[in-house]
Coordinates of C-alpha atoms in Angstrom, one line a residue:
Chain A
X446 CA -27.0 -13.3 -3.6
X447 CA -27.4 -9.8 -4.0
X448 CA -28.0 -7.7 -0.6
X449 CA -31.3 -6.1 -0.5
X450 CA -30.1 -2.8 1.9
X451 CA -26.2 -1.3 1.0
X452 CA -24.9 -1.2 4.3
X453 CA -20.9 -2.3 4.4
X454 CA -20.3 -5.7 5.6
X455 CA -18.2 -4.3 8.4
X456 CA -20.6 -2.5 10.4
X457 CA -18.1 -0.8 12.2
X458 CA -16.4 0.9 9.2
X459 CA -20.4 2.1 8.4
X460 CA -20.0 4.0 12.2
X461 CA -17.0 5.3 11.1
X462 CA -18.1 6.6 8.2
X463 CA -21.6 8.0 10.1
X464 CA -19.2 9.2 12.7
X465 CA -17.4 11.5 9.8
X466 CA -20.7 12.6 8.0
X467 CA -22.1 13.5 11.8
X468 CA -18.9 15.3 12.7
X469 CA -19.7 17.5 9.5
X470 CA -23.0 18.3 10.8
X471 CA -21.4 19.6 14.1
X472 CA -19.1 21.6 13.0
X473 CA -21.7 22.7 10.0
X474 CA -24.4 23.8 12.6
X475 CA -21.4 26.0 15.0
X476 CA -20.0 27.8 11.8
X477 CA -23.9 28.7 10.7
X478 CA -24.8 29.7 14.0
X479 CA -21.2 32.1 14.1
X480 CA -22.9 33.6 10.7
X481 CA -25.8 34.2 12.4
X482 CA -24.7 35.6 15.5
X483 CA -22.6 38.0 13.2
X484 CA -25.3 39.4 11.5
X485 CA -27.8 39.6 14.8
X486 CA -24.4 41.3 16.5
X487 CA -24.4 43.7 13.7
X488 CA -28.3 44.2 13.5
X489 CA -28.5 44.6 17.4
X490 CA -25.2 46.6 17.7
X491 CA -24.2 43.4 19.9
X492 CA -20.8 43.9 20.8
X493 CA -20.7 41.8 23.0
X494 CA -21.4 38.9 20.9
X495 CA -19.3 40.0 18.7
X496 CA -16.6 39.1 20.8
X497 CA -17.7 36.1 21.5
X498 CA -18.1 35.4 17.9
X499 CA -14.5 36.3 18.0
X500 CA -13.5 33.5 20.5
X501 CA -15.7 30.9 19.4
X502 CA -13.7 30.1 16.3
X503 CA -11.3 28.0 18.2
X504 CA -14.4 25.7 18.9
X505 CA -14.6 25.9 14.7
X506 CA -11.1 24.9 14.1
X507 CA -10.7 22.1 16.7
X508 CA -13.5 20.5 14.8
X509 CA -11.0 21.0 11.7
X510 CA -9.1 19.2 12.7
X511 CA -11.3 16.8 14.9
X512 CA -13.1 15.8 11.3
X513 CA -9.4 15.6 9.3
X514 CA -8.1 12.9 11.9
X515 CA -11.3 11.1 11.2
X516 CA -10.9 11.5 7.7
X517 CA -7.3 10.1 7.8
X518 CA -7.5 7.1 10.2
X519 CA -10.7 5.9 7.5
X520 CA -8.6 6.6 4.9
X521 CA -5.4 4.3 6.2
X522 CA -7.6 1.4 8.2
X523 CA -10.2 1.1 5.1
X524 CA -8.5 1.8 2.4
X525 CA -11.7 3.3 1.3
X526 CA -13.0 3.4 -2.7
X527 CA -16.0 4.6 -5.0
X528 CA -18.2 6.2 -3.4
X529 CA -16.7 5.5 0.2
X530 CA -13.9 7.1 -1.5
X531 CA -15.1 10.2 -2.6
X532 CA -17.0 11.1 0.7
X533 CA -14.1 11.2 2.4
X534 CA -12.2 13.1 -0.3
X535 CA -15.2 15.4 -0.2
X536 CA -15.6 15.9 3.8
X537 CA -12.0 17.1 3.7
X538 CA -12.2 19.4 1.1
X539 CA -15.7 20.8 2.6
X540 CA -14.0 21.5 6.1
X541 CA -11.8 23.8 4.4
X542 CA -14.4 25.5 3.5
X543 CA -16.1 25.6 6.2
X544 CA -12.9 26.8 8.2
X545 CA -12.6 29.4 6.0
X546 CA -16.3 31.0 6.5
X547 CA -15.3 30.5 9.9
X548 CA -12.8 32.9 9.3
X549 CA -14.3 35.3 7.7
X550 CA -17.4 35.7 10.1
X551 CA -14.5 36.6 12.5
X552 CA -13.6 39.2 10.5
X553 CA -16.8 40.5 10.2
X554 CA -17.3 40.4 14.0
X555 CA -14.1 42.5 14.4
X556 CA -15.2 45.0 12.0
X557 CA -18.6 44.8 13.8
X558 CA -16.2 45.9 17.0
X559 CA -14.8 49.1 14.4
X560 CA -18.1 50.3 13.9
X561 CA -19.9 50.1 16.8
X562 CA -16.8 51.8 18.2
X563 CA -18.2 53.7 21.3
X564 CA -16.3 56.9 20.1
X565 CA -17.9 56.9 16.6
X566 CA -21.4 57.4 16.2
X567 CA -23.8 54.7 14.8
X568 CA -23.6 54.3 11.3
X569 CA -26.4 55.5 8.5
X570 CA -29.2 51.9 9.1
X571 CA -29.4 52.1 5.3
X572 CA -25.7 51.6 5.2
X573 CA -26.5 47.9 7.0
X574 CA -29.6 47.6 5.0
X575 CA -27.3 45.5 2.3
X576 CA -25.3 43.8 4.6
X577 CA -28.3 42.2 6.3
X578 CA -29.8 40.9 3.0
X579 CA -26.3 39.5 1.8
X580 CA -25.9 37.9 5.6
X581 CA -29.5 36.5 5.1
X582 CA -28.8 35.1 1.8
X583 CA -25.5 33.5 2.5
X584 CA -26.9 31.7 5.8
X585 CA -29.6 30.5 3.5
X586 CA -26.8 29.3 1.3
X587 CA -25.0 27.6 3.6
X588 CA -27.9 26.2 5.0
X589 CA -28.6 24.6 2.1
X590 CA -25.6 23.5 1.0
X591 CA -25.4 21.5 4.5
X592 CA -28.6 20.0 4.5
X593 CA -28.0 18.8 0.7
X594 CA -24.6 17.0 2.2
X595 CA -26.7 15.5 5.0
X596 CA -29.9 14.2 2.7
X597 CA -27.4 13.7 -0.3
X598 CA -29.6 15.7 -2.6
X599 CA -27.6 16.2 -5.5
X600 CA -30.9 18.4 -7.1
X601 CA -30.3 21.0 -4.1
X602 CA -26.5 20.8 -4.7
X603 CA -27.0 22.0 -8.3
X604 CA -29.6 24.5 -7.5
X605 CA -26.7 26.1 -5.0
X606 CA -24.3 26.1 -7.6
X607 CA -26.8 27.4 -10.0
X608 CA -28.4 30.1 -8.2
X609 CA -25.1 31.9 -7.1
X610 CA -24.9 34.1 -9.6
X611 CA -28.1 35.7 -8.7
X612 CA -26.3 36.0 -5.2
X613 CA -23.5 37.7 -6.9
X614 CA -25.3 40.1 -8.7
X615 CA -27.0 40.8 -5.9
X616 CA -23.2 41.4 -4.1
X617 CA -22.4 43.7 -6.8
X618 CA -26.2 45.7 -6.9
X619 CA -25.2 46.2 -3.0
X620 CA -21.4 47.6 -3.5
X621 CA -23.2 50.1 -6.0
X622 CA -25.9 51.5 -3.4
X623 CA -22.7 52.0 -0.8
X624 CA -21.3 54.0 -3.7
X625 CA -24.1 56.2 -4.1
X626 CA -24.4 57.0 -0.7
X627 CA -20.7 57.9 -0.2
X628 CA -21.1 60.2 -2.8
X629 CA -23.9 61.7 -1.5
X630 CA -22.2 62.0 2.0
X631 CA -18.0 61.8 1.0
X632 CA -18.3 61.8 5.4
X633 CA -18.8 58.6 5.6
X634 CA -16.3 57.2 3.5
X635 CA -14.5 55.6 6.6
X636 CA -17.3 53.8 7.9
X637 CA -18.6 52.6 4.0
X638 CA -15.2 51.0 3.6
X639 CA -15.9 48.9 6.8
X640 CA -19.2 48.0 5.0
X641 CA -17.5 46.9 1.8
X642 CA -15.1 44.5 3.7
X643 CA -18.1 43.0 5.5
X644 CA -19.5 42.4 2.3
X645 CA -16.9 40.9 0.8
X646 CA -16.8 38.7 3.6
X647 CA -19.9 37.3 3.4
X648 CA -19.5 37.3 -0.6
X649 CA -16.7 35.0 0.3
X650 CA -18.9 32.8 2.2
X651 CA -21.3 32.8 -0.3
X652 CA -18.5 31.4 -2.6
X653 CA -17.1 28.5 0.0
X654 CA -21.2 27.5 0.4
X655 CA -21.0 27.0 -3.6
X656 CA -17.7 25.1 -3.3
X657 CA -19.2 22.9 -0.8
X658 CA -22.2 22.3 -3.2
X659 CA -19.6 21.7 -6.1
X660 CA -18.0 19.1 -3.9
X661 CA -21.2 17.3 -3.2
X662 CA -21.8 16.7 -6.3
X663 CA -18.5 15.4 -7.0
X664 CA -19.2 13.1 -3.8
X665 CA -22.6 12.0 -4.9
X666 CA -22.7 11.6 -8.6
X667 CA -18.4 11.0 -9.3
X668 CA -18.3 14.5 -11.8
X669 CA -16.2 16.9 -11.2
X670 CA -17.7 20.7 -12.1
X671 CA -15.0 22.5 -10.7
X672 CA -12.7 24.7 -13.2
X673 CA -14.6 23.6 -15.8
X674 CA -12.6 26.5 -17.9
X675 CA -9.7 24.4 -17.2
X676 CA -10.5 22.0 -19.6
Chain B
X156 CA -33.2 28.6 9.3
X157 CA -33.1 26.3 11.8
X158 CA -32.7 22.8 10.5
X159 CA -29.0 22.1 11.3
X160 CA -29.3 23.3 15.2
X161 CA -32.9 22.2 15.6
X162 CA -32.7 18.3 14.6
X163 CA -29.8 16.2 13.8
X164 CA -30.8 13.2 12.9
X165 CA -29.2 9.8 14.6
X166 CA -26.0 8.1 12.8
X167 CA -27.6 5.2 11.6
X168 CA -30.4 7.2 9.5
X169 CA -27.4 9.0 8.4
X170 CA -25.9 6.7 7.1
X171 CA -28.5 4.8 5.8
X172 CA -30.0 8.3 3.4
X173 CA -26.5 8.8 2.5
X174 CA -26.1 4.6 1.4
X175 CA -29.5 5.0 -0.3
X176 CA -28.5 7.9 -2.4
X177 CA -25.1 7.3 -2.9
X178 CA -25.9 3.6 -4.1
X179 CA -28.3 5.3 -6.6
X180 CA -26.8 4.6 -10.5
X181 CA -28.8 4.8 -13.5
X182 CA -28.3 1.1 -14.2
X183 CA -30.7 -1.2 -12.7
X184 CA -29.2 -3.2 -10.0
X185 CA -30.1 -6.2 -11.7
X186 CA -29.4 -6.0 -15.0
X187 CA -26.3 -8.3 -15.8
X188 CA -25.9 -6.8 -19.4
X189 CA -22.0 -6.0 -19.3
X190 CA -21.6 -1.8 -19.0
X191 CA -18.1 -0.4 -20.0
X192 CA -15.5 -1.3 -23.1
X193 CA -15.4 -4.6 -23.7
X194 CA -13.3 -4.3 -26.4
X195 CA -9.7 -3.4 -27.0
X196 CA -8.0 -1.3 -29.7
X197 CA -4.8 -3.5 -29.8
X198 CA -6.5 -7.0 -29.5
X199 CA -4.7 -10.2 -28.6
X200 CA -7.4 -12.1 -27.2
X201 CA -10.7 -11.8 -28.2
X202 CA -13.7 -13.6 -26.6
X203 CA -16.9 -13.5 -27.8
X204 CA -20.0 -15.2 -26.7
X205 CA -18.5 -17.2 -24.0
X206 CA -20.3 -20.1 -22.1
X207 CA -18.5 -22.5 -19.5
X208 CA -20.6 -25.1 -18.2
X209 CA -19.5 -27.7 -15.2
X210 CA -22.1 -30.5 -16.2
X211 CA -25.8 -29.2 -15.8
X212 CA -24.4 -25.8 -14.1
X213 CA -23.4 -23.0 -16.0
X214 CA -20.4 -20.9 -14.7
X215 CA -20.0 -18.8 -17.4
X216 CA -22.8 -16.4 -19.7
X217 CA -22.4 -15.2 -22.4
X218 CA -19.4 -13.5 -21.8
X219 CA -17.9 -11.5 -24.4
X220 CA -14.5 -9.7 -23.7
X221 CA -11.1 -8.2 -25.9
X222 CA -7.9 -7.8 -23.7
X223 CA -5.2 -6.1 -25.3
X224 CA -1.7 -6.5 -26.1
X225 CA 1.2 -5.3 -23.5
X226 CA -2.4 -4.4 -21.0
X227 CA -2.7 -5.9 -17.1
X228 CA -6.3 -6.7 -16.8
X229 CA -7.7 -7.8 -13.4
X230 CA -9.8 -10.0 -13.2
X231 CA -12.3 -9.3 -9.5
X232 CA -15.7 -10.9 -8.0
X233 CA -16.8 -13.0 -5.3
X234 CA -15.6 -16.2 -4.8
X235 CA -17.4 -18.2 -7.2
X236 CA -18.6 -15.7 -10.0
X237 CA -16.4 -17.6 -12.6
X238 CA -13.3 -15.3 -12.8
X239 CA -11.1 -18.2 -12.1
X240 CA -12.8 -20.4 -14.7
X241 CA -12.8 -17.8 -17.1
X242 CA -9.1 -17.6 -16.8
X243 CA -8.5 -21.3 -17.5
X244 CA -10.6 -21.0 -20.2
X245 CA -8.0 -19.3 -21.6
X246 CA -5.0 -21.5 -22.1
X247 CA -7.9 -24.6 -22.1
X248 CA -7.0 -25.9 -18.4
X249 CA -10.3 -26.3 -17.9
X250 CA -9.8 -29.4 -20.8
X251 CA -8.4 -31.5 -18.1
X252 CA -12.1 -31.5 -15.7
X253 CA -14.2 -33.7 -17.7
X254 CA -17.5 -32.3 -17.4
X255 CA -16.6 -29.2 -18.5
X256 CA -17.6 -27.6 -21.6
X257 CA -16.9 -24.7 -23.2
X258 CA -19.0 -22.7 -26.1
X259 CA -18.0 -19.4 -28.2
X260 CA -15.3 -18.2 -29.6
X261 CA -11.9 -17.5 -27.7
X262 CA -9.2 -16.3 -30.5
X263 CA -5.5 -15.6 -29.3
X264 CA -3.7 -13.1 -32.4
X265 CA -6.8 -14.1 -34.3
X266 CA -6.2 -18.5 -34.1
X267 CA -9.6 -19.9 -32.2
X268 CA -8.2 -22.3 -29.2
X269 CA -10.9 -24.6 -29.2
X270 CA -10.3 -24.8 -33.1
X271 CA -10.0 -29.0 -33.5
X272 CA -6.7 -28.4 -34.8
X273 CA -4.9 -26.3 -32.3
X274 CA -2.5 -28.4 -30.0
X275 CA -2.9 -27.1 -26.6
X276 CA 1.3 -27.7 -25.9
X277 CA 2.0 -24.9 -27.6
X278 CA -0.9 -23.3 -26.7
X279 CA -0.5 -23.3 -23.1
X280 CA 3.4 -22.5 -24.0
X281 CA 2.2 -19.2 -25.4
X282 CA -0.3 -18.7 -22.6
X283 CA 1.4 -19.4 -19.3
X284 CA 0.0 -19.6 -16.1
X285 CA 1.2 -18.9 -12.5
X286 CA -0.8 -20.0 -9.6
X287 CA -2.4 -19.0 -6.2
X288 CA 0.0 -21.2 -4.9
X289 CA 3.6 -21.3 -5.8
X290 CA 4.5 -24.7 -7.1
X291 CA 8.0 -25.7 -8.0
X292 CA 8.7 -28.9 -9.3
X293 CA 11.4 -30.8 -6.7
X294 CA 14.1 -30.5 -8.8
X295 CA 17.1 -27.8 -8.7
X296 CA 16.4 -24.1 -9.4
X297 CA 18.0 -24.3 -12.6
X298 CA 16.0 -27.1 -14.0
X299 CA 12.8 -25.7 -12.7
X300 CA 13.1 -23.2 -15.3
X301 CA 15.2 -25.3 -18.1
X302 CA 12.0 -27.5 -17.8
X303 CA 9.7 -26.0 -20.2
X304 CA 12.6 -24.8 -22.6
X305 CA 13.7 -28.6 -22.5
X306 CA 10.5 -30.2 -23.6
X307 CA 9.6 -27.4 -26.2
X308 CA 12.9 -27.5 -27.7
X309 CA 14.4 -23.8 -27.4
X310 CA 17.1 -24.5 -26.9
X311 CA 20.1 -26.5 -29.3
X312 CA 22.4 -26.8 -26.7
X313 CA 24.1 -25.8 -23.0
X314 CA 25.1 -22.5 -23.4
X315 CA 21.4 -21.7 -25.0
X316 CA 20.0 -23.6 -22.2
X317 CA 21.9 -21.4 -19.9
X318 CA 21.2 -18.1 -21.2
X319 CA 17.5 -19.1 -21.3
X320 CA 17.5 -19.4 -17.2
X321 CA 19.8 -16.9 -16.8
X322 CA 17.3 -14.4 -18.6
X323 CA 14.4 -15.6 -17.2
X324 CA 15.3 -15.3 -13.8
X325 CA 16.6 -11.9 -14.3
X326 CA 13.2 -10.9 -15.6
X327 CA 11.6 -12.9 -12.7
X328 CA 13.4 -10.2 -10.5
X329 CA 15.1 -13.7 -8.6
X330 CA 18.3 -13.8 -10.3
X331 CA 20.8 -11.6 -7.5
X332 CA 19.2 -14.0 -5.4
X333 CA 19.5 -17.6 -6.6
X334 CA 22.3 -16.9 -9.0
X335 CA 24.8 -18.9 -6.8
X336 CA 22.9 -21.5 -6.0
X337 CA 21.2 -22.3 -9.0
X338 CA 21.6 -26.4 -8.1
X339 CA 19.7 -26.2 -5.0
X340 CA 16.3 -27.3 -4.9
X341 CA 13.7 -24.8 -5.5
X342 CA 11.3 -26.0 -2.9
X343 CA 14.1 -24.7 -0.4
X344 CA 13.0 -21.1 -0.9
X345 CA 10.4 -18.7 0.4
X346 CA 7.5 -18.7 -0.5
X347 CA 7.8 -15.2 -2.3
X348 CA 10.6 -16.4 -4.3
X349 CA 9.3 -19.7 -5.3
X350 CA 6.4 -17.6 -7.0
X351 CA 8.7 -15.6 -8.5
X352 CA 10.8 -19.0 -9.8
X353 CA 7.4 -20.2 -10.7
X354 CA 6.9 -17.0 -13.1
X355 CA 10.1 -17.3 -14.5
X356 CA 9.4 -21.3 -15.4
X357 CA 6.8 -19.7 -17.1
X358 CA 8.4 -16.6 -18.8
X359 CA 11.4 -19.3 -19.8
X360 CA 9.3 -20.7 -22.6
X361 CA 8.3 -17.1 -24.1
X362 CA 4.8 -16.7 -24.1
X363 CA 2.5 -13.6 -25.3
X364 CA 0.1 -14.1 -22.4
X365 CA 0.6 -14.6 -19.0
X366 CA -2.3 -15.9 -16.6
X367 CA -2.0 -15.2 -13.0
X368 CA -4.6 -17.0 -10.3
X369 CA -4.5 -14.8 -7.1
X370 CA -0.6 -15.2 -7.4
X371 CA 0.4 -13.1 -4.4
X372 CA -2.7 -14.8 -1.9
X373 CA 0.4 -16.5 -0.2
X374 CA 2.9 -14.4 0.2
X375 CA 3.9 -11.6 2.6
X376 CA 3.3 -7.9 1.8
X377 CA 7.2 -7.3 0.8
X378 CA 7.3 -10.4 -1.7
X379 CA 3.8 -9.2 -2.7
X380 CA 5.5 -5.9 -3.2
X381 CA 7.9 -7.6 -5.2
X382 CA 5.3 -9.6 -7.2
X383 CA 3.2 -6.4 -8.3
X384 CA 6.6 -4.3 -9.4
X385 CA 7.6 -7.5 -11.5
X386 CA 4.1 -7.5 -13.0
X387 CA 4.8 -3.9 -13.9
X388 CA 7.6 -4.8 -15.6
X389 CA 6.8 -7.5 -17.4
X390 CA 3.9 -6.0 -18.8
X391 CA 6.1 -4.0 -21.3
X392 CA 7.1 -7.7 -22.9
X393 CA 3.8 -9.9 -22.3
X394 CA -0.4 -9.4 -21.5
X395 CA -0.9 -10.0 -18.1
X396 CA -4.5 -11.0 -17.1
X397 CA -4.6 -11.1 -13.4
X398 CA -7.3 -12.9 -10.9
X399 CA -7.2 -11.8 -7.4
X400 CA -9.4 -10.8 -4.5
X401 CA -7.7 -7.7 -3.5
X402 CA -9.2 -4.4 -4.7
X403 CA -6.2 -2.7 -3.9
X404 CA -3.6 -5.4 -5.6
X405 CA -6.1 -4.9 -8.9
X406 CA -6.1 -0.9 -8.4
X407 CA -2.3 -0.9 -8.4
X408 CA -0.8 -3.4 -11.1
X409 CA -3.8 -3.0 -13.9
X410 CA -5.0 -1.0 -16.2
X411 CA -8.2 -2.4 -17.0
X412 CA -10.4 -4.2 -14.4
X413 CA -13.3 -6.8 -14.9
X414 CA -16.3 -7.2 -12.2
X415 CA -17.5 -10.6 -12.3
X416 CA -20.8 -11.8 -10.8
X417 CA -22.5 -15.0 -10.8
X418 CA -21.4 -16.1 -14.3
X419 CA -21.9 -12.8 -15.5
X420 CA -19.3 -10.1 -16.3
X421 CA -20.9 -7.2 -15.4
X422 CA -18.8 -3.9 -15.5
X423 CA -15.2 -3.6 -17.2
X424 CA -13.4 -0.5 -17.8
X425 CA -10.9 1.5 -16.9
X426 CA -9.0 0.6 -13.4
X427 CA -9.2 4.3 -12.3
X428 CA -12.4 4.8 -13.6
X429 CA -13.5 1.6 -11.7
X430 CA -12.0 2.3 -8.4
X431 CA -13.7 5.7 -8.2
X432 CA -17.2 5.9 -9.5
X433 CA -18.2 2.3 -10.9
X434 CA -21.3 2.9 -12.8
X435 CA -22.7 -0.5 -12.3
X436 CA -24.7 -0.5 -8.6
X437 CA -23.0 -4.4 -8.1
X438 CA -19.4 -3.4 -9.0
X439 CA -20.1 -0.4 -6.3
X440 CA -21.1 -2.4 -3.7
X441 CA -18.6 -5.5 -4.1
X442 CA -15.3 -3.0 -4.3
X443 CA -17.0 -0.9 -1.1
X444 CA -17.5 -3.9 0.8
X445 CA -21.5 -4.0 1.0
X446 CA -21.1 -7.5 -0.1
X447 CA -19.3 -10.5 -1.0

């Protein structure tokens, strides 16, 4: 007789699984809200947040490795396969990135620290003007990347993977108006470097949100779309 | 921007979107049309059309399948879905249940066994069968695998004799361990290595095909162990079609796997391919545990 709802006969290893896709979530909503913070640190000159930004990443990494324990004791008490198989697979490759966006908002709340740098003066707004699109966009991302992981919307997932190279282009139109203004004013060269990194930060965030897409779909539909070229 | 801090939905809601979605295939969940390769490029059995019936019931449809030569094919389902008699259709045990009967065409190396003519001795010589429960006749070692060489006449004399059981239980993986005490009975020894004395009593009498009904069901996990490596070896002389219930004794020894439901084969491809993204919803749910 064929079961009319797909829930495992062992409820518990269902919670165990639930546990892993909520665990996600958590540590999906801190590292969004560390984005976040980075960018309203940045847009109110916060530099106190900043730091705190700064501290909270341990928070970020604990539930690293909070979600790879979970990920491990499924894999050696379940002996999990299919589908089973590949959300687990997937959830460990997605806290990597997630880790690493992690880590790159704290760089970009240390070089918030650099340039709001009591001795230096406040640099050109227009200078943040791209950075505060970019930071925007990337949230929005990463945003959607998550919520495509919880609702398993393998549509959204494609859409991500599909609309970053709009994002990119939109990296690359920014790193071009920074150039123009340092020629105009070679003075703030210094300060326009800080600008780039924090750029290529969030570009680099932008990319882990697409690889967390590109694992979705490999969790939801089985196909793999990563390295295509490689092939 | 708000939709991960503001609401996180409970576990169980969770879990049952991600179920929903991830359970979603392309193939209706109740079509029992067969999805994947049923057939083999090196072909040495080939069924076509199969129908097994116990009296009125019908444990078989329409089952059409190829298994190749030197391939380990498992056979998986719930209990009752007609793996098992499938097998026995194979080497025509099921001839000894009376009300059993058997429609289609099953050729081994292109000869059709249910043919009037063919002689299941040979037959069942050429396709041997281990079971879920080793079975040793009470006689020594050595005669337990001398048996079937004996009564087909392979061998003209001793020495023959001799070398037959010697070889046998080497490639039975028993030999360093019985070799001096080949006179002892074989119901004196463990349960792992009477299966293993069982499978060489089968090997002795050179088949092509080699059946095996949840062979390792009774034994520990080492002699298991030592079951699965010997069906890794053997496969390099003999076909090796393999019923058992555990996904992760059919992920490891074969190369091809068969999901059988209700008298219906349903999905049968490659093992890899079946252990990570079946394509048929039913194959999905049986090897994840959402039933059976």
């Amino acid at each position: 007789m064929i079961m009319a709802t797909k829930e495992h006969t062992s409820r518990i290893f269902d919670g165990e699984l639930n546990h892993l896709h909520y665990l996600v979530l958590e540590m999906a909503g801190l590292v969004i809200t560390q984005l976040d913070h980075s960018m309203k640190a940045l847009d109110e000159r916060d530099i106190k947040l900043a730091e705190k930004i700064i501290l909270r990443d341990r928070e970020v990494n604990c539930h690293e490795n909070k979600i790879n324990e979970a990920a491990l004791t499924i894999l050696a008490k379940r002996s999990p396969v299919a589908n089973d198989l590949r959300m687990v697979m997937s959830v460990s490759k997605i806290v990597v990135d997630l880790e690493l966006i992690g880590d790159e908002v704290v760089k970009i709340a240390k070089l918030i620290l650099t340039l709001f740098d009591s001795k230096s003066a406040d640099p050109n707004l227009q200078l943040l003007r791209d950075i505060m699109k970019m930071g925007q966009m990337v949230s929005e991302m990463l945003e959607q990347a998550i919520r495509s992981f919880d609702t398993c919307d393998v549509k959204g997932a494609y859409t991500l993977v599909n609309e970053y190279w709009d994002y990119g282009d939109e990296y690359q139109a920014g790193i071009r108006r920074q150039l123009t203004f340092v020629i105009e004013d070679p003075r703030i060269i210094s300060r326009s470097l800080n600008i780039f990194q924090i750029m290529k930060s969030l570009e680099r965030c932008g990319d882990h949100a697409r690889s967390i897409a590109e694992y979705l779909i490999f969790m939801i539909e089985g196909k793999n779309i990563r390295h295509q070229d490689a092939e | 921007m708000s939709y991960i801090r503001e609401s996180v939905p409970s576990h169980s809601m969770k879990r049952q979107t991600l179920s929903n979605v991830l359970g979603m295939k392309k193939i209706d969940r109740e079509s029992r049309e067969t999805v994947g390769a049923i057939t083999s490029s090196d072909t040495r059995i080939s069924c076509r059309n199969v129908n097994v019936f116990y009296g009125e019931k019908q444990a078989i449809n329409d089952l059409s399948l190829d298994i190749g030569n030197n391939e380990v094919i498992s056979f998986i389902g719930p209990s009752g879905c007609g793996k098992s008699t499938f097998l026995r259709t194979l080497n025509r045990m099921n001839d000894t249940i009376p009300s059993c009967k058997v429609e289609g065409e099953i050729k081994i190396d292109d000869k059709d066994i249910y043919h009037r003519d063919m002689d299941v001795v040979p037959l069942r010589a050429q396709v041997g069968m281990v079971f879920q429960k080793p079975n040793p006749f009470p006689k020594s070692i050595y005669d337990n695998v001398a048996y079937g060489p004996r009564i087909h006449g392979l061998a003209v004399n001793k020495t023959e004799l001799d070398e037959i059981v010697q070889n046998s239980l080497i490639k039975a993986g028993l030999w360093e361990e019985v070799k001096d005490r080949l006179d002892e009975p074989g119901t004196g020894l463990s349960g792992g290595q009477q299966q293993r004395l069982c499978i060489a009593r089968t090997i002795a009498v050179n088949p092509e095909v080699i059946l095996m009904d949840e062979p390792c069901s009774a034994l520990d996990p080492i002699a298991t162990a030592k079951i699965e490596q010997l069906i890794a070896e053997l496969k390099e002389r003999f076909t090796i079609v393999i019923v058992t219930h555990s996904m992760q004794q059919a992920a490891r020894v074969s190369q091809r796997t068969a999901y059988f439901h209700m008298g219906h084969l349903i999905e049968v491809g490659d093992t890899n391919q079946i252990f990570t993204n079946p394509v048929h919803p039913l194959t999905e749910d049986y090897i994840t545990g959402r039933f059976g």
